[in-house]
PDB file of C-alpha atoms in Angstrom:
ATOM      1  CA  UNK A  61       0.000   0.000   0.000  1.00 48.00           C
ATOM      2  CA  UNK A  62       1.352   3.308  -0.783  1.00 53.00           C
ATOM      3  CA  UNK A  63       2.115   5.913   1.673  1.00 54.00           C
ATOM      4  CA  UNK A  64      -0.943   8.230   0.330  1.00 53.00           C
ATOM      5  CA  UNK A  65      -3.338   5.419   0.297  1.00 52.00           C
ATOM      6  CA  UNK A  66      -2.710   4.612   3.807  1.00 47.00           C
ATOM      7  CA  UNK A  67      -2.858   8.513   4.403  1.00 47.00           C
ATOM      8  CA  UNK A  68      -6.423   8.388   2.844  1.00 44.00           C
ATOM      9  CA  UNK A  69      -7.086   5.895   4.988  1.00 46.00           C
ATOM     10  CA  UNK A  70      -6.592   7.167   8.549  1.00 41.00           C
ATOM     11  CA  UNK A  71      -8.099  10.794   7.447  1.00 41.00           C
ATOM     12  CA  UNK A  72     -11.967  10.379   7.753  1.00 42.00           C
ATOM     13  CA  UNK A  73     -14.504  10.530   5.116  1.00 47.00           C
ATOM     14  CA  UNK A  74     -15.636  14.574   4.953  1.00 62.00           C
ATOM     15  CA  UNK A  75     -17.381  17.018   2.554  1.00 87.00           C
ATOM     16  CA  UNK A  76     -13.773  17.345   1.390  1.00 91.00           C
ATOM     17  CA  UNK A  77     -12.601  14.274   1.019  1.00 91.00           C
ATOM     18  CA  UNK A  78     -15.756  13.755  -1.150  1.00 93.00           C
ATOM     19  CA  UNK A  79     -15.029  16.343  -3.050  1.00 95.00           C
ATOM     20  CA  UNK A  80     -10.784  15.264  -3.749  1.00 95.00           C
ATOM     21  CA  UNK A  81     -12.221  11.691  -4.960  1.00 95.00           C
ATOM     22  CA  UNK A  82     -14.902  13.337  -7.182  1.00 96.00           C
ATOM     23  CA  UNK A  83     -11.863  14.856  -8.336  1.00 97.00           C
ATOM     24  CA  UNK A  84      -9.888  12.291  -9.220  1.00 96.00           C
ATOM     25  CA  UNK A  85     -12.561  10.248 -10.832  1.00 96.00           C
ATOM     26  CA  UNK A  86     -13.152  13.447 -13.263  1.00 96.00           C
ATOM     27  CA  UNK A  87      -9.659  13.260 -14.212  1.00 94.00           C
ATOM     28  CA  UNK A  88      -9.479   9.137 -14.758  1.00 94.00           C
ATOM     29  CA  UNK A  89     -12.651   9.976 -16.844  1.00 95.00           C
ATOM     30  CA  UNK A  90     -10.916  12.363 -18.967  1.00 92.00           C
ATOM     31  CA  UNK A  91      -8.052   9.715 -19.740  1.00 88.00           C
ATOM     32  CA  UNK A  92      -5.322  11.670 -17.908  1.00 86.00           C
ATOM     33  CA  UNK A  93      -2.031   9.502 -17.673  1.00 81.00           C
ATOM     34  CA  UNK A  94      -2.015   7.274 -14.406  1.00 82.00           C
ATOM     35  CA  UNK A  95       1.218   9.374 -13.390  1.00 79.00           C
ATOM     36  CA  UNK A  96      -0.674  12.092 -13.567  1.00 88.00           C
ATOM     37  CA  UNK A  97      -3.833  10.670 -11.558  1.00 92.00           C
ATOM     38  CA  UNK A  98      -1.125   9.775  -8.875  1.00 89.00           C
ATOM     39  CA  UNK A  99       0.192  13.247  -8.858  1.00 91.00           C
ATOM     40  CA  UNK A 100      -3.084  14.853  -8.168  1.00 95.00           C
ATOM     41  CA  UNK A 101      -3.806  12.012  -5.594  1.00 95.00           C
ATOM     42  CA  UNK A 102      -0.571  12.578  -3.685  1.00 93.00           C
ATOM     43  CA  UNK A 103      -0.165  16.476  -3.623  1.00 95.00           C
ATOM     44  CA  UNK A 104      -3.809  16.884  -2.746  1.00 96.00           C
ATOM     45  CA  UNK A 105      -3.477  14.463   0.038  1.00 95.00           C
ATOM     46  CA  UNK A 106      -1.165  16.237   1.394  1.00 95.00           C
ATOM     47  CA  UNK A 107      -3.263  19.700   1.115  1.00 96.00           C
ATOM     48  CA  UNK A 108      -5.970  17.302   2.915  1.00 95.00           C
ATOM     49  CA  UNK A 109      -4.289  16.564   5.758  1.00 95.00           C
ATOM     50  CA  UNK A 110      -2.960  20.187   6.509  1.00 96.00           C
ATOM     51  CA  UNK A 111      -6.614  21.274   6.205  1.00 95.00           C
ATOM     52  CA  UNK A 112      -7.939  18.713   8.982  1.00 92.00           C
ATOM     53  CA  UNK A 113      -5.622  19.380  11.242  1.00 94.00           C
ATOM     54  CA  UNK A 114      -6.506  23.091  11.442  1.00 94.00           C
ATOM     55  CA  UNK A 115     -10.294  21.575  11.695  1.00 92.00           C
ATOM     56  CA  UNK A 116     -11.245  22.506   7.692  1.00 93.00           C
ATOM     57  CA  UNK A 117     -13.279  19.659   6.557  1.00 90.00           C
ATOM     58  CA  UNK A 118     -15.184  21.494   4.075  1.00 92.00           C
ATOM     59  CA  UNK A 119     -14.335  22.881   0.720  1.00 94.00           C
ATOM     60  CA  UNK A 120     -16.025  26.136   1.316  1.00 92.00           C
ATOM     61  CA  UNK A 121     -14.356  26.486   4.470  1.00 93.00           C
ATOM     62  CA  UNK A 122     -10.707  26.901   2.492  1.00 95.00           C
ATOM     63  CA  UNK A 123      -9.757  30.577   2.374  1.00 95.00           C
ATOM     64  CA  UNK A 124      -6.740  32.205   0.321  1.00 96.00           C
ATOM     65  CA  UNK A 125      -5.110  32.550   3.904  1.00 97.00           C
ATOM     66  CA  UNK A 126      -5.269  29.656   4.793  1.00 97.00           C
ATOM     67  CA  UNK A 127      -3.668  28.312   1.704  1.00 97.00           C
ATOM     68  CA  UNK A 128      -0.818  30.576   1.548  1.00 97.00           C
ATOM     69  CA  UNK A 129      -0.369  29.267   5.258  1.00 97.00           C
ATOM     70  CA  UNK A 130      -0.225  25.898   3.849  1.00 97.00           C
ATOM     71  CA  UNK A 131       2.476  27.323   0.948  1.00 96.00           C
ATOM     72  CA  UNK A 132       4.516  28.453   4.289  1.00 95.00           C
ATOM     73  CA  UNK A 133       4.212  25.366   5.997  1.00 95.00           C
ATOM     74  CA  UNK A 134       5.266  23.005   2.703  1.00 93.00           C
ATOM     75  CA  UNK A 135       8.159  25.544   1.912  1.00 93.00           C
ATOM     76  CA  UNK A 136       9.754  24.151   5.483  1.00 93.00           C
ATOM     77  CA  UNK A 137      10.070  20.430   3.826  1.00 90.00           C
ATOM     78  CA  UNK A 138       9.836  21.172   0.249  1.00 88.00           C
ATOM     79  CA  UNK A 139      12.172  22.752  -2.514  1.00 84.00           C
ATOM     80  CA  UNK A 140      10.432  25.773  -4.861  1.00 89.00           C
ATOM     81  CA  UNK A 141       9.524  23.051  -7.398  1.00 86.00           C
ATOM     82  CA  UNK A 142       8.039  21.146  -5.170  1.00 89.00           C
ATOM     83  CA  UNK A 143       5.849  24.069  -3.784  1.00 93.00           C
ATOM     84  CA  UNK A 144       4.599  24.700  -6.750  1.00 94.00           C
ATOM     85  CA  UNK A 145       3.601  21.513  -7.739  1.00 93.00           C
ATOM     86  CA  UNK A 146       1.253  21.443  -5.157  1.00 95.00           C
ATOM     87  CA  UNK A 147       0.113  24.799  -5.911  1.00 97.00           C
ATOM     88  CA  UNK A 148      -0.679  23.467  -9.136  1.00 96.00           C
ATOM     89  CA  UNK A 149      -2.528  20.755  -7.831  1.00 96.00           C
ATOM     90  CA  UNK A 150      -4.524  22.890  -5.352  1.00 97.00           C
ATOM     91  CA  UNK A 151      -5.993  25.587  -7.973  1.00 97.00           C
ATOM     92  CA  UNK A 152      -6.900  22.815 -10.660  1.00 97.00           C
ATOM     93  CA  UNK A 153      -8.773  21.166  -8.080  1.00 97.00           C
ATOM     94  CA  UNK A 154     -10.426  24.156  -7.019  1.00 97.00           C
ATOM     95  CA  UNK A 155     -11.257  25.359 -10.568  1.00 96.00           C
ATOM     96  CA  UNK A 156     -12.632  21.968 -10.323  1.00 96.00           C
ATOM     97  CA  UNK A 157     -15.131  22.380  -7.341  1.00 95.00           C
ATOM     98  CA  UNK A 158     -15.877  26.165  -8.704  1.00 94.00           C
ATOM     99  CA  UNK A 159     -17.724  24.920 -12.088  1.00 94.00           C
ATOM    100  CA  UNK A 160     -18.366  21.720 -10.962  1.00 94.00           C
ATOM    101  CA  UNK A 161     -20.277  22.069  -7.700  1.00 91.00           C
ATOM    102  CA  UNK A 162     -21.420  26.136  -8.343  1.00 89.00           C
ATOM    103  CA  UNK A 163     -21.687  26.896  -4.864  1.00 88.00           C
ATOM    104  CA  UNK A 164     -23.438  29.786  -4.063  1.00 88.00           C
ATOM    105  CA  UNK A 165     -22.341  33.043  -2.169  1.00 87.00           C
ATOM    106  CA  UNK A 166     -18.554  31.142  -2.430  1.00 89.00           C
ATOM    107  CA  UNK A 167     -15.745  32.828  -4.103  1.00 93.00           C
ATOM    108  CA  UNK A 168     -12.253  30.394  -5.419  1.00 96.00           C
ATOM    109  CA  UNK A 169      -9.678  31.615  -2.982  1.00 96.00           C
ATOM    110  CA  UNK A 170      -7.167  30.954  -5.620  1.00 96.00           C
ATOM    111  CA  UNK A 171      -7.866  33.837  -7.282  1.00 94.00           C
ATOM    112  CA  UNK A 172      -6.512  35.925  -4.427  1.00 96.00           C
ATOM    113  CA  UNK A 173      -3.186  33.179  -4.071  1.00 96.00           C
ATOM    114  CA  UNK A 174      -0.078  33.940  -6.956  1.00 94.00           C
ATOM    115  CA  UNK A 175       1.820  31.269  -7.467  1.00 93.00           C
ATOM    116  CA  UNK A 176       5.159  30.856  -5.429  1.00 91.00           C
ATOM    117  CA  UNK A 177       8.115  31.636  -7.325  1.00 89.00           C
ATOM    118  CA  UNK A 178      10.635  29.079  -8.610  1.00 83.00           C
ATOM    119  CA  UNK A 179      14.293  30.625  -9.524  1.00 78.00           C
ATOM    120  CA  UNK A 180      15.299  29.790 -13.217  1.00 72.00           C
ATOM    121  CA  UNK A 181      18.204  27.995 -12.963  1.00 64.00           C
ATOM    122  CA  UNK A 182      19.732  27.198 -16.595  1.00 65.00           C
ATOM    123  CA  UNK A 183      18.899  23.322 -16.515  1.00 67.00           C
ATOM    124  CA  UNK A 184      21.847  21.261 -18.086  1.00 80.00           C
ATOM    125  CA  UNK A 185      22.409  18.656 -20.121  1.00 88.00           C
ATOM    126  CA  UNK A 186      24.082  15.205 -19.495  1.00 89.00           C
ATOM    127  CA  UNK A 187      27.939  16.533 -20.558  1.00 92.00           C
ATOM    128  CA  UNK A 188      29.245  14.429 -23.139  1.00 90.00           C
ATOM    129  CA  UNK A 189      32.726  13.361 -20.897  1.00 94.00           C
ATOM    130  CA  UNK A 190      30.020  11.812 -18.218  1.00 94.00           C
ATOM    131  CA  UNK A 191      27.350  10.202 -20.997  1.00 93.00           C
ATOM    132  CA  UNK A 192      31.157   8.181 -22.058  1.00 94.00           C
ATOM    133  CA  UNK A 193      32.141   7.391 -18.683  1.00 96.00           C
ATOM    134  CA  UNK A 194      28.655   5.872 -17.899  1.00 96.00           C
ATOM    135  CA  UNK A 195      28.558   3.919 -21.140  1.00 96.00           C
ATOM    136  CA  UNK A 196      32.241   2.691 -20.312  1.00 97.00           C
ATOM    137  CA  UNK A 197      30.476   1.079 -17.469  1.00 97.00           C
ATOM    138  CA  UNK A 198      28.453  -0.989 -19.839  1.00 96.00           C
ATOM    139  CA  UNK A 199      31.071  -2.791 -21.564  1.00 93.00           C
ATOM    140  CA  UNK A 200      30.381  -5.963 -20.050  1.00 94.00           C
ATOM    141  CA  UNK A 201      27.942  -9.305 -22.040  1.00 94.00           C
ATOM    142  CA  UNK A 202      25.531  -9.318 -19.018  1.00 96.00           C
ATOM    143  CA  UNK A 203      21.635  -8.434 -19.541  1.00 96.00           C
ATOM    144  CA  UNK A 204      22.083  -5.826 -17.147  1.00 96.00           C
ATOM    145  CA  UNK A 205      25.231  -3.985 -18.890  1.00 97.00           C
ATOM    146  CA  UNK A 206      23.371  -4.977 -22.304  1.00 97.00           C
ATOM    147  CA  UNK A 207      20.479  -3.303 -21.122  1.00 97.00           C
ATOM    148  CA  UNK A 208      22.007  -0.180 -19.263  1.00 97.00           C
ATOM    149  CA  UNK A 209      23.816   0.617 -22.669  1.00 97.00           C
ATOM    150  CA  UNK A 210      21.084   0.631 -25.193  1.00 97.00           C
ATOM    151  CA  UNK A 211      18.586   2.914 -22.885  1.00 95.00           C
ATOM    152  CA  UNK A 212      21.158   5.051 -22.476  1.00 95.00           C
ATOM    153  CA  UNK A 213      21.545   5.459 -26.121  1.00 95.00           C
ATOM    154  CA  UNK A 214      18.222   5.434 -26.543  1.00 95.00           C
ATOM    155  CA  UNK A 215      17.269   8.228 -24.216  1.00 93.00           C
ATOM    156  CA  UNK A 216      20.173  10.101 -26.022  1.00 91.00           C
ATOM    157  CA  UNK A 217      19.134   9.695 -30.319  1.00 92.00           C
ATOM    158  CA  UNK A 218      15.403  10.209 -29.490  1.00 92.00           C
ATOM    159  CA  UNK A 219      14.928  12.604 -26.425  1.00 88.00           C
ATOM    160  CA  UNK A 220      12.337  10.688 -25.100  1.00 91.00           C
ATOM    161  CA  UNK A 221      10.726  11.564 -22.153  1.00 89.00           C
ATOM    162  CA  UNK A 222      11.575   8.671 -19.699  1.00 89.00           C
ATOM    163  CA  UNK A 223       7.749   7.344 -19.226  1.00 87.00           C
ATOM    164  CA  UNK A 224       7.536   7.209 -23.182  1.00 90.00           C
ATOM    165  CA  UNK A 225      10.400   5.113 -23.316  1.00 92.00           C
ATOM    166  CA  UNK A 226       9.313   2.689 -20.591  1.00 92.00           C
ATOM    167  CA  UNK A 227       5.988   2.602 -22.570  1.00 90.00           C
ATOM    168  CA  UNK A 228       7.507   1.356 -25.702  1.00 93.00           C
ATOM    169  CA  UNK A 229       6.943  -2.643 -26.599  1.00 94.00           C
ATOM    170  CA  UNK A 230       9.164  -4.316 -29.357  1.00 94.00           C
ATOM    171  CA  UNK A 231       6.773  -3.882 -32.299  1.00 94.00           C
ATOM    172  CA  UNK A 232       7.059  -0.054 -31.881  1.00 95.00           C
ATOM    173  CA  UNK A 233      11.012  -0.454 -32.859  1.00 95.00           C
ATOM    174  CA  UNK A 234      12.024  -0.469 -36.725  1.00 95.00           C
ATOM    175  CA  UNK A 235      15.103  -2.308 -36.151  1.00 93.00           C
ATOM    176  CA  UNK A 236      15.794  -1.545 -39.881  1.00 93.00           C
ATOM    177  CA  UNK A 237      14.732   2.069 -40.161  1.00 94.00           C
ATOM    178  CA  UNK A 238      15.424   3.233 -36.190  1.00 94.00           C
ATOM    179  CA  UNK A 239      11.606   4.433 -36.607  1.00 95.00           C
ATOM    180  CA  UNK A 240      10.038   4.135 -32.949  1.00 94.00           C
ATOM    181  CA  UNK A 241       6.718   4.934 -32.756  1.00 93.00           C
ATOM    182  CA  UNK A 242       5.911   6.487 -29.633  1.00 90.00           C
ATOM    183  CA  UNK A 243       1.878   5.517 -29.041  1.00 81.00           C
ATOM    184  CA  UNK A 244       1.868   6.884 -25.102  1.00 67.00           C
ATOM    185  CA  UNK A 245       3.188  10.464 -25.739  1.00 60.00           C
ATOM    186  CA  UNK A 246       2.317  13.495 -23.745  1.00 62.00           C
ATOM    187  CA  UNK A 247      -1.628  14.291 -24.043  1.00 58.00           C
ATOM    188  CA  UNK A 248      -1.938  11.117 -25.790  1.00 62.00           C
ATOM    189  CA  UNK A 249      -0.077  12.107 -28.722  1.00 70.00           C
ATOM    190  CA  UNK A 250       1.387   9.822 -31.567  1.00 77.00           C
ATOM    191  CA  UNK A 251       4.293  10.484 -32.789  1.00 86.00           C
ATOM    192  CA  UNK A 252       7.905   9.264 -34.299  1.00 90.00           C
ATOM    193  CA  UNK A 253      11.290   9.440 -33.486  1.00 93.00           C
ATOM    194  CA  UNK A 254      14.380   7.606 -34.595  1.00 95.00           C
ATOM    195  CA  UNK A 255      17.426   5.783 -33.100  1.00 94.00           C
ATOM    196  CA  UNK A 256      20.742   5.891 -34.416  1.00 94.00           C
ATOM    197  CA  UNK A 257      22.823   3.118 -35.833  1.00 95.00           C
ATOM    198  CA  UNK A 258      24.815   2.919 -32.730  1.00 95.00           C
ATOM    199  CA  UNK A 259      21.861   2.749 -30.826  1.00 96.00           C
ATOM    200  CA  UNK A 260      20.061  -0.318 -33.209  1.00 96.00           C
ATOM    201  CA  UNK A 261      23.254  -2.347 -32.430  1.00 96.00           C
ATOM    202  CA  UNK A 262      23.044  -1.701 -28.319  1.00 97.00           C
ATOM    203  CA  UNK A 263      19.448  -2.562 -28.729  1.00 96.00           C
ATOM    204  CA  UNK A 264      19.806  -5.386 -30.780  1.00 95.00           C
ATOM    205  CA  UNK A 265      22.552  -6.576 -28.817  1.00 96.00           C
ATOM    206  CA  UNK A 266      20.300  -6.566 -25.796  1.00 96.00           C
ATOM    207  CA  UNK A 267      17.222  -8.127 -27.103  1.00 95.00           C
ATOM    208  CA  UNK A 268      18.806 -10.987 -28.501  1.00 94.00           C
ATOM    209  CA  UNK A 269      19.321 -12.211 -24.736  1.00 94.00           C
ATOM    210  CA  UNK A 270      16.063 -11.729 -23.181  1.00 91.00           C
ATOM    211  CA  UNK A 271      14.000 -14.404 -23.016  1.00 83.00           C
ATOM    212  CA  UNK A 272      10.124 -12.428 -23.748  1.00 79.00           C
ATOM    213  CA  UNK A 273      10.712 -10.453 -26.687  1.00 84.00           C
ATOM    214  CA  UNK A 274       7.493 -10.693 -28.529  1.00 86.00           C
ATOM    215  CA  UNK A 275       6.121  -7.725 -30.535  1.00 86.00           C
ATOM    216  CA  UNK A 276       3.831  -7.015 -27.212  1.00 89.00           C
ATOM    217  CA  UNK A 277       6.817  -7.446 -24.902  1.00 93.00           C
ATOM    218  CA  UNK A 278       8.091  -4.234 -23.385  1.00 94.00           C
ATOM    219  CA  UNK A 279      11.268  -3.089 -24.791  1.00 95.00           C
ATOM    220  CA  UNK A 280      12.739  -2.195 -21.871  1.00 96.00           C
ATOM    221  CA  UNK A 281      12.311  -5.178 -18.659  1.00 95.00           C
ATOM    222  CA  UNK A 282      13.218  -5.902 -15.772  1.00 94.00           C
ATOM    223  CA  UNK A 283      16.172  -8.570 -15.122  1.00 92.00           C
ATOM    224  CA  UNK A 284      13.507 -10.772 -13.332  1.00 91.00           C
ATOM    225  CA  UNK A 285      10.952  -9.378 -16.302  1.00 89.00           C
ATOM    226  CA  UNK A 286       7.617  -7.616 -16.567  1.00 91.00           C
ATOM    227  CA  UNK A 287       7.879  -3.583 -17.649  1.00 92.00           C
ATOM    228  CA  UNK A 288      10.955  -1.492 -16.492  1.00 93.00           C
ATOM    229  CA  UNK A 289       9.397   0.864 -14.130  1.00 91.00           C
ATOM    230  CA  UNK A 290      10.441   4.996 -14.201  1.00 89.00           C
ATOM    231  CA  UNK A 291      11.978   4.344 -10.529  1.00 89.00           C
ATOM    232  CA  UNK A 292      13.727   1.572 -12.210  1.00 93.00           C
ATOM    233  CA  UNK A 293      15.068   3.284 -15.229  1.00 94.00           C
ATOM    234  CA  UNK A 294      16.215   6.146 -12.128  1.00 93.00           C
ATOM    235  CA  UNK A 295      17.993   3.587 -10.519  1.00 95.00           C
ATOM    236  CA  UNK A 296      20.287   2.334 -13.639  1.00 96.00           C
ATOM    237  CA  UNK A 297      21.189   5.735 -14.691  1.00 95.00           C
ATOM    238  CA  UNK A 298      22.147   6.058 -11.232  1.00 95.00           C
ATOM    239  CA  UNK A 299      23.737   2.969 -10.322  1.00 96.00           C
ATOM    240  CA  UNK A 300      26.060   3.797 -13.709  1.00 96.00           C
ATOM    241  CA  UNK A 301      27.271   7.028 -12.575  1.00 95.00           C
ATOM    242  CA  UNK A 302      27.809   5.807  -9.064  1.00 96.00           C
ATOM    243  CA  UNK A 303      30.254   2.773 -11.396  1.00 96.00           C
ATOM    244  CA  UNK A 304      31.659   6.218 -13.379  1.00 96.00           C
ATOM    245  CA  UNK A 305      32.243   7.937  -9.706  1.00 96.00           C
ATOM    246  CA  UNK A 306      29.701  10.794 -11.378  1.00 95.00           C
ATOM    247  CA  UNK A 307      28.525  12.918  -8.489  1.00 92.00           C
ATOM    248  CA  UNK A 308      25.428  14.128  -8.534  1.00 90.00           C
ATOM    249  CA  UNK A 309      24.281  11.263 -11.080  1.00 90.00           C
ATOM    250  CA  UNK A 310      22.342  13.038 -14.502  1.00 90.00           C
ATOM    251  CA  UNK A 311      18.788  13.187 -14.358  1.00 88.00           C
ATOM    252  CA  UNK A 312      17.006  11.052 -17.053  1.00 88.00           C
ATOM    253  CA  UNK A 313      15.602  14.492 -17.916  1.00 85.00           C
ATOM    254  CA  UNK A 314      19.247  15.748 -19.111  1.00 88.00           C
ATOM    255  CA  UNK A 315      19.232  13.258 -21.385  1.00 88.00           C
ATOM    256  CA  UNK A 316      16.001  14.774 -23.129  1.00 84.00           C
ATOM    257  CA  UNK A 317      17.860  18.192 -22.599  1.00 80.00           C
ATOM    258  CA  UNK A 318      20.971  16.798 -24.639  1.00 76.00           C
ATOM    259  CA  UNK A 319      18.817  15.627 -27.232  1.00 59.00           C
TER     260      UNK A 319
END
């Protein structure tokens, strides 16, 4: 069980908790990614629980103090990006209650609450001496270093966001063209990309020692199989830079930013 459903759990069922799964269920219905269901779940639960233990267990209780109080409190445990994700969270689920519910003689405190600021900090790319010291690390015949090598690449050619490239199944690879269709894109968008020849070779390299690779296999497993997970695909990246003593490991977002 995860940590916010046993959070929903011990917080009793109130006018606002109502509301939050009414929520939810509107944004399942509209065929939002489940990543992005879980977001909503786990940064509202949070909002939640602040509200009940000041006693607010009504929506039309929650004022625009009150939730720059809660801004305050999160800015104690989280970083600027993390505020503002649950901002985010907060005033879509808000606008939410506004149209949805129409409650009379109540105003969206949201419009009275600006967003916190996040400093722009010039986000980097995986440098090219650390991408080569990683894929040093892969030199080996094992699944794992077969594996670790042709993500890598992967993530590199076609500046895939990671979830897309844990989405991808065998049949979406050309191995002739590099084509990859990419069916699970942001919004739900098709589109193509294309791996390089270097990266067809690490690939091919790989899949000719796994056991399930069937056009509806994933492209990317796990060792003991079953779809590579994004903490999973973390935790390589990681695990190679920690082999290519790379401190702070890259993000598998600068490898969409070196694309």
């Amino acid at each position: 069980m995860s940590n916010t459903q046993s959070t929903l759990r011990i917080l009793e069922k109130t006018n606002l908790a109502r509301e939050i799964d009414a929520f939810l269920i509107d944004r399942r219905a509209r065929a939002l990614s489940p990543r992005t269901i879980d977001y909503y779940d786990e940064k509202l639960t949070l909002f939640r629980a602040y509200l009940q233990a000041q006693g607010i267990r009504a929506v039309e209780s929650i004022t625009a103090p009150i939730v720059r109080r809660f801004m305050l409190e999160l800015s104690k445990t989280h970083n600027p990006g993390g505020v503002h994700a649950v901002y985010r969270a907060v005033k879509a689920f808000l606008r939410w209650y506004d149209v949805e519910v129409e409650p009379e003689g109540w105003s969206n405190p949201m419009a009275k609450v600006r967003a916190p600021k996040v400093p722009q900090e010039p986000l980097q790319p995986v440098s090219l001496p650390d991408l080569r010291a990683m894929l040093a690390t892969c030199k080996g015949k094992s699944l794992g270093d077969r594996r670790a090598n042709a993500l890598m690449l992967a993530l590199l050619d076609t500046g895939l966001r990671a979830s897309e490239l844990i989405g991808l199944n065998v049949a979406d690879v050309d191995m002739r063209t590099g084509a990859v269709m990419v069916r699970h894109g942001k919004g739900g968008r098709f589109r193509s990309v294309f791996l390089g020849s270097k990266a067809r070779r690490a690939l091919a390299s790989y899949l000719r020692v796994r056991a399930d690779v069937g056009e509806a296999a994933p492209l990317f497993a796990r060792i003991t199989g079953g779809r590579l997970s994004y903490a999973g695909l973390r935790d390589i990246v990681r695990r190679r830079a920690s082999k290519a003593a790379i401190s702070p490991a890259p993000t598998l977002h600068s490898f969409r930013r070196a694309f």
